[in-house]
Amino acid sequence: MKRKVTLIPGDGIGPEVSLAAQRCIEATGVAIDWEIVHAGADVMEKKGTPLPEEVLESVRKNKIAIKGPVTTPVGSGFRSVNVALRKELDLYACLRPCKLYPGIKSLFKDINLILVRENTEDLYAGIEFGEGTPEAGALVQKIRELDPKAKFHPNPAISIKPISKMATERIVRFAFETAIKEKRRKVTAVHKANIMKCSDGLFLRTAREVAREYEGRILFEDRIVDNMCMQLVQKPAEYDVLVLPNLYGDILSDLCAGLIGGLGIAPGANIGDGIALFEATHGSAPKYKGMNKANPTAMILSGMLMLRYLGETSAADRLENAVARVLKEGRFVTYDLKANRNDPTATGTSQMADAIIKEVRSL
Ligand code: NAD
C-alpha cells in the first residue's frame, strides 16, 4: 500500500531541492502517494497567510511530511512558517545528524555528531514587544516593580525566553533515547547557565536529573555554549550527541554543518509524538533561486531520514550509500563541493540528483 506523505516544496531553492529529493526517494521503489501543499511568501500574496490551514491539516492527517526551506522576512513581516509548523504540530525535537562523508573536504576526519535541538520554546517563542510600544513600556514598568534592581536603557525592544522543565525533560530524554538507538556513548547538554541562571539554569538542572535515569548506560556532561563552539571547531571527534535549547541549537547546527562540508550536506528532522516533518538545515538561499545550482544533498538525506523513520531501512541504506558514492567520486557534485566555487565542471541540482538516482538503481 502506498504511504501518504505531505510534501511542502517551500520557496527560494526549496522547489528545486524538494523535487530532487522526491525523485531520489521514488527511485528507491518505496511507494509514496505525495500530497503537495504550499506555504511561504508566494502563498502569503495569494491567500493572505504564509501558512494556510490546509498545510497543517495535511501534516496532521498524514503524520509525515517533507518540506523545502521557506523564507522568513528579516526584522519585520510575517513570522517564521518553519517555527509555526514546529510549534503548531508540537514537533518538539529537531534531530540533525552531522556526518562527514568521504570525498568531502573538511579540516577533520570521522565527524559523526548528532545535534538534538529543542523546537518549541526559548527565544523562538515569538513573544516580543517592539521599541516604544505601550506593551514594552508596561512590561518594563512591571519588571521594575518585580525587580527594583532591573536596569533598562530607554525604550528597549524585548524578546522573552521561556524555558520549561516539561519541554527540557522531553528533549533531553529524546537525546538519550537517540543515543541508545544509535549506539552512541555520550550526551552533552549545552547551555549558558552561568549567566542565565533561571532559564538555562533550569535547562541544565533538568538535564542532569534526566541523565541520572541513564547512568551506567550513556555518559553525560555539559558545556557552556561559547566554550562548546570553540571545542567543536578544535576537536569535534570528542563529542557525540549534543542536546541544546532552541537558539543555541539553531546556531550550532550551522556550525556543525560547516564541519561536514557546509549547509548543502546537512539534513534534519522535526519529530513529535507520532508525527514527523523532515527538512534540511539550510534555508531558502534566495540568491540561487531557479538557477539549478543549489546542492540537493541535504534534502535528499532528509528524505533518507524519512525512509528510516518509516521503517524502510534497506531503501534508506541504498539512498545513503548512493549519496555517499556520488560525494566520494566528486564528479557530479554542485559548486559548493568543488575546491573552487567557480569550477566550470560543477554540476546542477537536477544533474546531481540524476547521478544519485543512477547509483540507487545500481545498488
Ligand atoms: P541559507 O541557509 O538559506 O543560506 C546561507 C548560504 O548557505 C547561502 O547563501 C549559500 O551560500 C549556502 N547554502 C544554503 N543552502 C545551500 C544549498 N542547498 N546548496 C548550496 N549552498 C547552500 O540561510 P540564510 O541566507 O540565512 O536564509 C535565507 C532564508 O531562509 C531566510 O529567509 C531564512 O529565514 C530562511 N531559513 C529557512 C529555514 C527553513 O526553512 N527551515 C532554515 C534556515 C533559514
Short mmCIF file of N, CA and C in Angstrom, two decimals, residues 135-217:
data_model
loop_
_atom_site.label_atom_id
_atom_site.label_comp_id
_atom_site.label_asym_id
_atom_site.label_seq_id
_atom_site.Cartn_x
_atom_site.Cartn_y
_atom_site.Cartn_z
N GLU A 135 3.06 48.15 25.10
CA GLU A 135 3.26 46.83 25.74
C GLU A 135 4.68 46.73 26.31
N ALA A 136 5.68 47.18 25.52
CA ALA A 136 7.06 47.11 26.00
C ALA A 136 7.22 48.03 27.22
N GLY A 137 6.58 49.20 27.15
CA GLY A 137 6.64 50.15 28.27
C GLY A 137 6.02 49.53 29.53
N ALA A 138 4.85 48.88 29.37
CA ALA A 138 4.16 48.27 30.51
C ALA A 138 5.00 47.13 31.10
N LEU A 139 5.65 46.41 30.21
CA LEU A 139 6.47 45.29 30.67
C LEU A 139 7.68 45.79 31.47
N VAL A 140 8.30 46.85 30.97
CA VAL A 140 9.45 47.44 31.68
C VAL A 140 8.99 47.88 33.07
N GLN A 141 7.83 48.54 33.10
CA GLN A 141 7.26 49.01 34.37
C GLN A 141 7.06 47.85 35.34
N LYS A 142 6.45 46.76 34.81
CA LYS A 142 6.13 45.59 35.65
C LYS A 142 7.42 44.96 36.18
N ILE A 143 8.41 44.86 35.28
CA ILE A 143 9.67 44.22 35.70
C ILE A 143 10.34 45.07 36.79
N ARG A 144 10.26 46.39 36.65
CA ARG A 144 10.86 47.26 37.68
C ARG A 144 10.17 47.05 39.02
N GLU A 145 8.84 46.82 38.96
CA GLU A 145 8.11 46.56 40.21
C GLU A 145 8.59 45.25 40.84
N LEU A 146 8.76 44.25 39.97
CA LEU A 146 9.13 42.91 40.47
C LEU A 146 10.60 42.86 40.91
N ASP A 147 11.43 43.62 40.20
CA ASP A 147 12.87 43.60 40.48
C ASP A 147 13.41 45.03 40.43
N PRO A 148 13.41 45.71 41.56
CA PRO A 148 13.84 47.12 41.57
C PRO A 148 15.27 47.31 41.07
N LYS A 149 16.06 46.25 41.06
CA LYS A 149 17.44 46.40 40.59
C LYS A 149 17.55 46.31 39.06
N ALA A 150 16.45 45.91 38.41
CA ALA A 150 16.49 45.74 36.94
C ALA A 150 16.77 47.07 36.27
N LYS A 151 17.74 47.08 35.35
CA LYS A 151 18.12 48.33 34.66
C LYS A 151 17.84 48.20 33.18
N PHE A 152 17.26 49.24 32.59
CA PHE A 152 16.99 49.24 31.15
C PHE A 152 17.51 50.54 30.56
N HIS A 153 18.03 50.51 29.35
CA HIS A 153 18.22 51.74 28.59
C HIS A 153 16.84 52.20 28.13
N PRO A 154 16.69 53.44 27.70
CA PRO A 154 15.35 53.91 27.32
C PRO A 154 14.77 53.10 26.15
N ASN A 155 13.47 52.86 26.22
CA ASN A 155 12.69 52.23 25.13
C ASN A 155 13.29 50.95 24.55
N PRO A 156 13.55 49.96 25.36
CA PRO A 156 14.11 48.73 24.76
C PRO A 156 13.03 47.92 24.04
N ALA A 157 13.45 47.20 23.01
CA ALA A 157 12.61 46.13 22.44
C ALA A 157 12.88 44.90 23.31
N ILE A 158 11.85 44.08 23.51
CA ILE A 158 12.03 42.95 24.43
C ILE A 158 11.57 41.65 23.78
N SER A 159 12.43 40.62 23.85
CA SER A 159 12.05 39.26 23.42
C SER A 159 12.12 38.37 24.65
N ILE A 160 11.12 37.53 24.82
CA ILE A 160 11.04 36.70 26.03
C ILE A 160 11.63 35.32 25.77
N LYS A 161 12.33 34.80 26.77
CA LYS A 161 12.97 33.49 26.63
C LYS A 161 12.38 32.51 27.65
N PRO A 162 11.27 31.86 27.32
CA PRO A 162 10.76 30.86 28.27
C PRO A 162 11.47 29.51 28.10
N ILE A 163 11.87 28.91 29.22
CA ILE A 163 12.43 27.55 29.22
C ILE A 163 11.66 26.81 30.31
N SER A 164 11.08 25.67 29.97
CA SER A 164 10.29 24.95 30.98
C SER A 164 10.91 23.59 31.30
N LYS A 165 10.57 23.12 32.50
CA LYS A 165 11.07 21.80 32.92
C LYS A 165 10.48 20.72 32.01
N MET A 166 9.17 20.87 31.71
CA MET A 166 8.49 19.86 30.89
C MET A 166 9.17 19.72 29.52
N ALA A 167 9.39 20.86 28.83
CA ALA A 167 9.97 20.79 27.48
C ALA A 167 11.43 20.32 27.55
N THR A 168 12.13 20.71 28.63
CA THR A 168 13.53 20.28 28.74
C THR A 168 13.61 18.78 29.01
N GLU A 169 12.72 18.31 29.91
CA GLU A 169 12.74 16.87 30.19
C GLU A 169 12.55 16.05 28.93
N ARG A 170 11.55 16.45 28.12
CA ARG A 170 11.27 15.59 26.96
C ARG A 170 12.36 15.68 25.91
N ILE A 171 13.01 16.86 25.77
CA ILE A 171 14.05 16.94 24.73
C ILE A 171 15.31 16.19 25.21
N VAL A 172 15.60 16.27 26.49
CA VAL A 172 16.81 15.58 26.98
C VAL A 172 16.57 14.06 26.93
N ARG A 173 15.35 13.66 27.29
CA ARG A 173 15.03 12.23 27.19
C ARG A 173 15.14 11.77 25.73
N PHE A 174 14.65 12.59 24.82
CA PHE A 174 14.75 12.28 23.38
C PHE A 174 16.22 12.10 22.99
N ALA A 175 17.08 12.97 23.51
CA ALA A 175 18.51 12.89 23.18
C ALA A 175 19.11 11.58 23.70
N PHE A 176 18.76 11.21 24.94
CA PHE A 176 19.29 9.95 25.49
C PHE A 176 18.74 8.74 24.73
N GLU A 177 17.44 8.78 24.40
CA GLU A 177 16.86 7.65 23.66
C GLU A 177 17.51 7.54 22.27
N THR A 178 17.81 8.70 21.67
CA THR A 178 18.50 8.69 20.37
C THR A 178 19.89 8.08 20.54
N ALA A 179 20.57 8.46 21.63
CA ALA A 179 21.91 7.92 21.88
C ALA A 179 21.85 6.39 21.99
N ILE A 180 20.84 5.89 22.68
CA ILE A 180 20.72 4.43 22.85
C ILE A 180 20.44 3.77 21.50
N LYS A 181 19.46 4.34 20.77
CA LYS A 181 19.07 3.77 19.48
C LYS A 181 20.23 3.77 18.49
N GLU A 182 21.01 4.83 18.52
CA GLU A 182 22.11 4.96 17.55
C GLU A 182 23.44 4.42 18.09
N LYS A 183 23.36 3.74 19.25
CA LYS A 183 24.55 3.13 19.87
C LYS A 183 25.66 4.16 20.11
N ARG A 184 25.29 5.30 20.67
CA ARG A 184 26.26 6.34 20.99
C ARG A 184 26.64 6.23 22.46
N ARG A 185 27.74 6.93 22.82
CA ARG A 185 28.23 6.74 24.19
C ARG A 185 27.94 7.91 25.11
N LYS A 186 27.70 9.11 24.53
CA LYS A 186 27.69 10.30 25.39
C LYS A 186 26.68 11.34 24.92
N VAL A 187 26.04 11.99 25.91
CA VAL A 187 25.19 13.15 25.61
C VAL A 187 25.81 14.38 26.29
N THR A 188 25.93 15.47 25.54
CA THR A 188 26.44 16.72 26.10
C THR A 188 25.33 17.77 26.07
N ALA A 189 24.98 18.32 27.23
CA ALA A 189 23.98 19.39 27.28
C ALA A 189 24.70 20.73 27.15
N VAL A 190 24.16 21.59 26.30
CA VAL A 190 24.81 22.87 26.00
C VAL A 190 23.92 24.01 26.52
N HIS A 191 24.53 24.98 27.21
CA HIS A 191 23.73 25.99 27.93
C HIS A 191 24.57 27.23 28.20
N LYS A 192 23.95 28.22 28.84
CA LYS A 192 24.68 29.39 29.32
C LYS A 192 24.17 29.66 30.74
N ALA A 193 24.20 28.59 31.55
CA ALA A 193 23.60 28.67 32.88
C ALA A 193 24.40 29.53 33.85
N ASN A 194 25.66 29.85 33.48
CA ASN A 194 26.44 30.76 34.34
C ASN A 194 25.86 32.17 34.29
N ILE A 195 25.25 32.55 33.18
CA ILE A 195 24.69 33.90 33.04
C ILE A 195 23.17 33.88 33.22
N MET A 196 22.49 32.99 32.46
CA MET A 196 21.02 32.91 32.58
C MET A 196 20.69 31.82 33.58
N LYS A 197 20.79 32.19 34.86
CA LYS A 197 20.72 31.20 35.93
C LYS A 197 19.32 30.61 36.03
N CYS A 198 18.31 31.40 35.66
CA CYS A 198 16.94 30.88 35.77
C CYS A 198 16.60 29.99 34.58
N SER A 199 16.65 30.55 33.36
CA SER A 199 16.21 29.77 32.19
C SER A 199 17.21 28.65 31.86
N ASP A 200 18.44 29.00 31.55
CA ASP A 200 19.43 27.97 31.22
C ASP A 200 19.79 27.14 32.45
N GLY A 201 19.67 27.77 33.62
CA GLY A 201 19.91 27.02 34.87
C GLY A 201 18.91 25.88 34.99
N LEU A 202 17.65 26.17 34.68
CA LEU A 202 16.62 25.12 34.73
C LEU A 202 16.91 24.03 33.68
N PHE A 203 17.34 24.48 32.50
CA PHE A 203 17.67 23.52 31.43
C PHE A 203 18.76 22.56 31.93
N LEU A 204 19.80 23.12 32.55
CA LEU A 204 20.92 22.29 32.99
C LEU A 204 20.51 21.38 34.16
N ARG A 205 19.81 21.93 35.14
CA ARG A 205 19.40 21.09 36.28
C ARG A 205 18.51 19.94 35.81
N THR A 206 17.59 20.25 34.90
CA THR A 206 16.67 19.23 34.41
C THR A 206 17.44 18.17 33.61
N ALA A 207 18.38 18.63 32.79
CA ALA A 207 19.18 17.69 32.00
C ALA A 207 19.94 16.73 32.93
N ARG A 208 20.48 17.28 34.03
CA ARG A 208 21.21 16.42 34.99
C ARG A 208 20.29 15.39 35.61
N GLU A 209 19.07 15.83 35.94
CA GLU A 209 18.10 14.89 36.53
C GLU A 209 17.77 13.75 35.58
N VAL A 210 17.49 14.11 34.31
CA VAL A 210 17.14 13.08 33.32
C VAL A 210 18.34 12.15 33.12
N ALA A 211 19.55 12.75 33.10
CA ALA A 211 20.76 11.96 32.85
C ALA A 211 20.92 10.84 33.88
N ARG A 212 20.45 11.11 35.11
CA ARG A 212 20.57 10.09 36.17
C ARG A 212 19.84 8.79 35.80
N GLU A 213 18.73 8.93 35.06
CA GLU A 213 17.96 7.74 34.64
C GLU A 213 18.79 6.86 33.70
N TYR A 214 19.80 7.44 33.07
CA TYR A 214 20.57 6.71 32.06
C TYR A 214 21.98 6.36 32.55
N GLU A 215 22.23 6.63 33.84
CA GLU A 215 23.56 6.38 34.41
C GLU A 215 23.98 4.94 34.17
N GLY A 216 25.24 4.75 33.80
CA GLY A 216 25.73 3.39 33.56
C GLY A 216 25.50 2.95 32.13
N ARG A 217 24.63 3.65 31.41
CA ARG A 217 24.37 3.28 30.02
C ARG A 217 24.94 4.32 29.05
#
